[in-house]
PDB file of C-alpha atoms in Angstrom:
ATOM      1  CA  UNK A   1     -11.561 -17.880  12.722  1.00  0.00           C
ATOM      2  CA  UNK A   2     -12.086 -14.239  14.758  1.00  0.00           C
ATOM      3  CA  UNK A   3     -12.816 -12.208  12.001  1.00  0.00           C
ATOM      4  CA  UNK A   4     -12.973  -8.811  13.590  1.00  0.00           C
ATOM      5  CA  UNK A   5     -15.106  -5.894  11.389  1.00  0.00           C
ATOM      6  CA  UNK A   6     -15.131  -2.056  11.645  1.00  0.00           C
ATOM      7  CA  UNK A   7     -17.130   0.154   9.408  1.00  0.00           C
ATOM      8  CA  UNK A   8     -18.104   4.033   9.321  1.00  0.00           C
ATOM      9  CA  UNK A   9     -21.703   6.072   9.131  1.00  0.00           C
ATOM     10  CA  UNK A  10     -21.827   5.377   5.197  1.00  0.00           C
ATOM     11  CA  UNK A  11     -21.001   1.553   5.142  1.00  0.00           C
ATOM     12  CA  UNK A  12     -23.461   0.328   8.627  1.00  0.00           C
ATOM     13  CA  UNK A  13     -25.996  -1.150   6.156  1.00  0.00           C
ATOM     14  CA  UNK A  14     -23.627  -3.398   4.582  1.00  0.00           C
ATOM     15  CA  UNK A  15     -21.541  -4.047   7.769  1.00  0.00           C
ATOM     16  CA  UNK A  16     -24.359  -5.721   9.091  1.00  0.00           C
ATOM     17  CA  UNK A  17     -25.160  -7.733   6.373  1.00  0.00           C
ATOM     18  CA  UNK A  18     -21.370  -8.728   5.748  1.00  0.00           C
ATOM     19  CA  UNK A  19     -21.440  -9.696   9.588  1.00  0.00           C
ATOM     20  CA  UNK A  20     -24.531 -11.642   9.350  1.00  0.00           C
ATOM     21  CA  UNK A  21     -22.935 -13.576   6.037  1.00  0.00           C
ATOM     22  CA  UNK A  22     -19.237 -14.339   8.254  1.00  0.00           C
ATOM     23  CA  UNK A  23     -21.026 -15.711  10.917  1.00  0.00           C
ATOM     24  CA  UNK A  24     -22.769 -17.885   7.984  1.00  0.00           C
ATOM     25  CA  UNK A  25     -19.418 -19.108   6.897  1.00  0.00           C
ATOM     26  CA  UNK A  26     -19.115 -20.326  10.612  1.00  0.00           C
ATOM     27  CA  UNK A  27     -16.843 -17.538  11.537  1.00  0.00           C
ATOM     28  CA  UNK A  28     -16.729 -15.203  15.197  1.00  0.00           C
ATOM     29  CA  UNK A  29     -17.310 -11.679  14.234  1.00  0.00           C
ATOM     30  CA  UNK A  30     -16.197  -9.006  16.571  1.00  0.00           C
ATOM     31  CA  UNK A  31     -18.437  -6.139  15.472  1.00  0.00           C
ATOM     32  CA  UNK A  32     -16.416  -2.869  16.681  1.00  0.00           C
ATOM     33  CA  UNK A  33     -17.923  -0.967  13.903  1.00  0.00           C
ATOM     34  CA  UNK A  34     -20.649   1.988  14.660  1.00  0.00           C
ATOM     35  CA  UNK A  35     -24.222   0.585  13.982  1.00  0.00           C
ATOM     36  CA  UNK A  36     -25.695   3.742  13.015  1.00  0.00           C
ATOM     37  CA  UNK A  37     -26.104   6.674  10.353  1.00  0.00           C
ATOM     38  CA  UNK A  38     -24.541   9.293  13.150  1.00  0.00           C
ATOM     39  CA  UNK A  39     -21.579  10.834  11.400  1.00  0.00           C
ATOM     40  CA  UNK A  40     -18.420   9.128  12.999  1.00  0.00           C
ATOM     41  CA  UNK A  41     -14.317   9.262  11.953  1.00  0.00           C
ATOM     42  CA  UNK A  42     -13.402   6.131   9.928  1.00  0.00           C
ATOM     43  CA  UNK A  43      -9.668   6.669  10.881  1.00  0.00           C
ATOM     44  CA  UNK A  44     -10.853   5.476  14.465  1.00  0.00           C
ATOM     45  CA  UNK A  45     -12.407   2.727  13.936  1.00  0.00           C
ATOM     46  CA  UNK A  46     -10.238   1.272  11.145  1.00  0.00           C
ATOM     47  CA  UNK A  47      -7.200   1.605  13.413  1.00  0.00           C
ATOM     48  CA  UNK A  48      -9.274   0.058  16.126  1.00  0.00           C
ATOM     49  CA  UNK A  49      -9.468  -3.064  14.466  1.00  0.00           C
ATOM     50  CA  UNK A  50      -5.881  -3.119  12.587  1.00  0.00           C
ATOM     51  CA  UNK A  51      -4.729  -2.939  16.388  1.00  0.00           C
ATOM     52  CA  UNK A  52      -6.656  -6.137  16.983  1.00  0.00           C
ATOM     53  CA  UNK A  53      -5.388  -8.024  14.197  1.00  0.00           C
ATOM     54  CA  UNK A  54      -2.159  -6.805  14.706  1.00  0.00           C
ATOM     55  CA  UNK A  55      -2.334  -8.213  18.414  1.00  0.00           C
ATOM     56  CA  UNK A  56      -3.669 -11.377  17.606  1.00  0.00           C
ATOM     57  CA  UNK A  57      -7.526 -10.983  19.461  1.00  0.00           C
ATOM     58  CA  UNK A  58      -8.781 -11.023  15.630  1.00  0.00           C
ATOM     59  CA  UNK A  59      -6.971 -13.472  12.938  1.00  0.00           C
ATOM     60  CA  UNK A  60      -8.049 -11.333  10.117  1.00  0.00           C
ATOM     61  CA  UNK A  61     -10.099  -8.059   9.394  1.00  0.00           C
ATOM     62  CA  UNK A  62     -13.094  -6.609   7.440  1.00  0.00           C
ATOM     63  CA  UNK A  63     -13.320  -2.920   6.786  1.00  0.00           C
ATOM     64  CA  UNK A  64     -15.887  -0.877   5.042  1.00  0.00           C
ATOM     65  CA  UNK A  65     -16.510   2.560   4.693  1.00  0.00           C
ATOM     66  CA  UNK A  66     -17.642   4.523   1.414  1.00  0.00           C
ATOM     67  CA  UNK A  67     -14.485   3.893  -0.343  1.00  0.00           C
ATOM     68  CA  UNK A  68     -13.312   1.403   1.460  1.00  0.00           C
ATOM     69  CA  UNK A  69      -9.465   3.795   0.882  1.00  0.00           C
ATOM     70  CA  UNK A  70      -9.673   5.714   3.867  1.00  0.00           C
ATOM     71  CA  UNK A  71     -10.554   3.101   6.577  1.00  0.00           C
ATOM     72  CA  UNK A  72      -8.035   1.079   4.743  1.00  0.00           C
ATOM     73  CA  UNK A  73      -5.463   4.347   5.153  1.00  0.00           C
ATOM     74  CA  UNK A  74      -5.454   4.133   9.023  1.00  0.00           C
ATOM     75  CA  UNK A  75      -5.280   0.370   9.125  1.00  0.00           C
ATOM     76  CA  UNK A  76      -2.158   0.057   7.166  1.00  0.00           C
ATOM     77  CA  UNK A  77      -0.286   3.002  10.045  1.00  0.00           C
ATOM     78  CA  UNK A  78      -0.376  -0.094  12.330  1.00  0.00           C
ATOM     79  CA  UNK A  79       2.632  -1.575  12.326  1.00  0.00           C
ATOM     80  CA  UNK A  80       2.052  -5.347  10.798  1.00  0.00           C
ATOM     81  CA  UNK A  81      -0.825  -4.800   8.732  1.00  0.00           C
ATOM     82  CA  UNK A  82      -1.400  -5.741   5.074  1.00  0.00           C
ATOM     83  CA  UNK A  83      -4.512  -4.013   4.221  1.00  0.00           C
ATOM     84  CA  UNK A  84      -6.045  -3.832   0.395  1.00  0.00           C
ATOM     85  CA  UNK A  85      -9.295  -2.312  -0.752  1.00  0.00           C
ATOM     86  CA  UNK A  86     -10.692  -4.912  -3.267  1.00  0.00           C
ATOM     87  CA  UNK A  87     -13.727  -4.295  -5.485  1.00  0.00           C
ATOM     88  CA  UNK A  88     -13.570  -7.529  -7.267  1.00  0.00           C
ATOM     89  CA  UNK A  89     -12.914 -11.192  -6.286  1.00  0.00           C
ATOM     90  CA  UNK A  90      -9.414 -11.930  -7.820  1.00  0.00           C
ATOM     91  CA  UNK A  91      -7.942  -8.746  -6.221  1.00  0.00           C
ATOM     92  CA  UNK A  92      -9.521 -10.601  -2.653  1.00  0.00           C
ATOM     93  CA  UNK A  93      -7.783 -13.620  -3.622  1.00  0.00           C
ATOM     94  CA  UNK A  94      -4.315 -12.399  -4.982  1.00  0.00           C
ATOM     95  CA  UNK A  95      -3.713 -10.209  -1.727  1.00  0.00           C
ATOM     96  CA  UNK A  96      -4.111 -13.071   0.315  1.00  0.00           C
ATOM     97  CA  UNK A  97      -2.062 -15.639  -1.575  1.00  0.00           C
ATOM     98  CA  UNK A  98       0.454 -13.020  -2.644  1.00  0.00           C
ATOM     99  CA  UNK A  99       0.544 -10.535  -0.053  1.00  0.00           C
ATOM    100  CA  UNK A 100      -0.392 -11.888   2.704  1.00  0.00           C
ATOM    101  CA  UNK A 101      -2.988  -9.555   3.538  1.00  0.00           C
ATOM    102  CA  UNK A 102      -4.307  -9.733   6.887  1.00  0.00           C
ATOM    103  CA  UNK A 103      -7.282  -7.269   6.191  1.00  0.00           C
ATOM    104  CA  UNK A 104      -9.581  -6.671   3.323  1.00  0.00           C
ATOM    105  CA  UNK A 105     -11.305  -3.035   2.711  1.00  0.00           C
ATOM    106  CA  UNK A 106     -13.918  -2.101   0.769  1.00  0.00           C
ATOM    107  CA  UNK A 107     -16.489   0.812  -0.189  1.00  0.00           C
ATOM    108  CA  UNK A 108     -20.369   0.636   0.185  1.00  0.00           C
ATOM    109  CA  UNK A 109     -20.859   3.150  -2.338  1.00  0.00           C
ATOM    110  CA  UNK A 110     -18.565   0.768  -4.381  1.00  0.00           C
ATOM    111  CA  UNK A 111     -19.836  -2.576  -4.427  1.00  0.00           C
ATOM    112  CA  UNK A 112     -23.061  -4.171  -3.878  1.00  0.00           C
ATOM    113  CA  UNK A 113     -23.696  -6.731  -1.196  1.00  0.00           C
ATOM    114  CA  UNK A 114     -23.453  -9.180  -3.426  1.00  0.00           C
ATOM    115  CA  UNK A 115     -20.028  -8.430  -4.720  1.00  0.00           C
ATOM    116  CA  UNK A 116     -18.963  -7.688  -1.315  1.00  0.00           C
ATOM    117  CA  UNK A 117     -20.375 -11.136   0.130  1.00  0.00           C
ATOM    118  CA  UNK A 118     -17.907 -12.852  -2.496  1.00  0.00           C
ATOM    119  CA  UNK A 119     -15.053 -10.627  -2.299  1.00  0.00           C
ATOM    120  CA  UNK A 120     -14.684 -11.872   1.605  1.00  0.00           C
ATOM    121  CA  UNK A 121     -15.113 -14.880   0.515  1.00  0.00           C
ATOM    122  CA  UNK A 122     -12.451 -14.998  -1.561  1.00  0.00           C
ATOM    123  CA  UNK A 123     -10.490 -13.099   1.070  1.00  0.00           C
ATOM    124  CA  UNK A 124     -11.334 -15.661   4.051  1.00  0.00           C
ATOM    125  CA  UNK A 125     -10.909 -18.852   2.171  1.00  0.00           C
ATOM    126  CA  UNK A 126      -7.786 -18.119   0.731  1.00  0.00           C
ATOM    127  CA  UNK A 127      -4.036 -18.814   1.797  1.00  0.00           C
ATOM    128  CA  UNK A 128      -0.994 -17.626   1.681  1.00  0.00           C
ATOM    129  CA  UNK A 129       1.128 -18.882  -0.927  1.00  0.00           C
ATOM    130  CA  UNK A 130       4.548 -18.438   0.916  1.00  0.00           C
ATOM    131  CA  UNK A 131       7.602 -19.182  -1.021  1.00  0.00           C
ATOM    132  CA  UNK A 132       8.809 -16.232  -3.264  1.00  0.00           C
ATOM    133  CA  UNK A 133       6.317 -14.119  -1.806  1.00  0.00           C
ATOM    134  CA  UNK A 134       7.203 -14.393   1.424  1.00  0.00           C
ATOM    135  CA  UNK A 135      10.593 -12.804   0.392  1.00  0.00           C
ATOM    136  CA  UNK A 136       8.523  -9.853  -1.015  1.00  0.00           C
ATOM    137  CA  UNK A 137       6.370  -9.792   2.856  1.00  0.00           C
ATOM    138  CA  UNK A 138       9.862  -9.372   4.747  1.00  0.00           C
ATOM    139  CA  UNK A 139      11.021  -6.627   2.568  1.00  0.00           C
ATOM    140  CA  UNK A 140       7.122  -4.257   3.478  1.00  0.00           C
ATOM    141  CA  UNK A 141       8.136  -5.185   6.794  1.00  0.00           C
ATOM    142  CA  UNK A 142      11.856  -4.133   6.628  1.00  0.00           C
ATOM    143  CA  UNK A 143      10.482  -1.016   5.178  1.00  0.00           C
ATOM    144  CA  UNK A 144       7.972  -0.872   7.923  1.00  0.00           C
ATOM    145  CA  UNK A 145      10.359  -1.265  10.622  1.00  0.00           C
ATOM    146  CA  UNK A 146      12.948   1.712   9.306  1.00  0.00           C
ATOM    147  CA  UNK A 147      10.950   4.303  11.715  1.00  0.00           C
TER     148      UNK A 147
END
């Protein structure tokens, strides 16, 4: 899979370790996050790559900034994205399977690497469940589409 990942100033450390651990997985990692400490705007960059997944040059997306809420914020302004800040592994899992979630979020002052290594891991290498949740997916995006 294209797994594209954005980050801000307070998150590069971990962006580059969470890249280096996708590509382990034997995923492509489109890196549109900034790769250094220089204050930057995390509304930017997280819309950056919602517009990718939402246009189908990513499958799914990775987003970290201190929080992990505000890059998360802009994402979910894109029309067709399902964006959840996890900081454990059966939130990861449940938003895929239930939600459909096509982007994960998290904070770097949140979670560790570690924690963060298996919450995409959960995220990536789960499905969606379909079925009576898929009801629940076309009602966000009936709500989405009112504007």
């Amino acid at each position: 899979m294209k797994i594209v990942i954005a980050n801000d100033h307070a998150a590069t450390d971990l962006k580059f370790e969470i890249k280096e651990y996708i590509e382990s997985l034997g995923h492509e990692v489109i890196n549109i996050g900034i790769d250094s400490h220089d204050s930057c705007n995390y509304p930017e960059y997280g819309a950056k790559a919602a517009r990718m997944v939402a246009a189908g040059s990513a499958d799914l997306g990775v987003l970290i900034c201190g929080t992990g809420v505000g890059i998360s914020l802009a994402a979910n302004k894109v029309k067709g994205i399902r964006c959840g800040v996890c900081s454990d592994t059966a939130t990861a899992r449940l938003i895929r399977a239930h939600n459909n979630a096509n982007m994960i979020a998290f904070g770097a002052r949140i979670v560790g690497s570690e924690l963060a290594k298996d919450i995409v891991k959960s995220f990536l290498e789960t499905e969606f469940e379909g079925g009576r949740h898929q009801v629940r997916i076309d009602m966000i995006s009936a709500i989405e589409n009112e504007e």
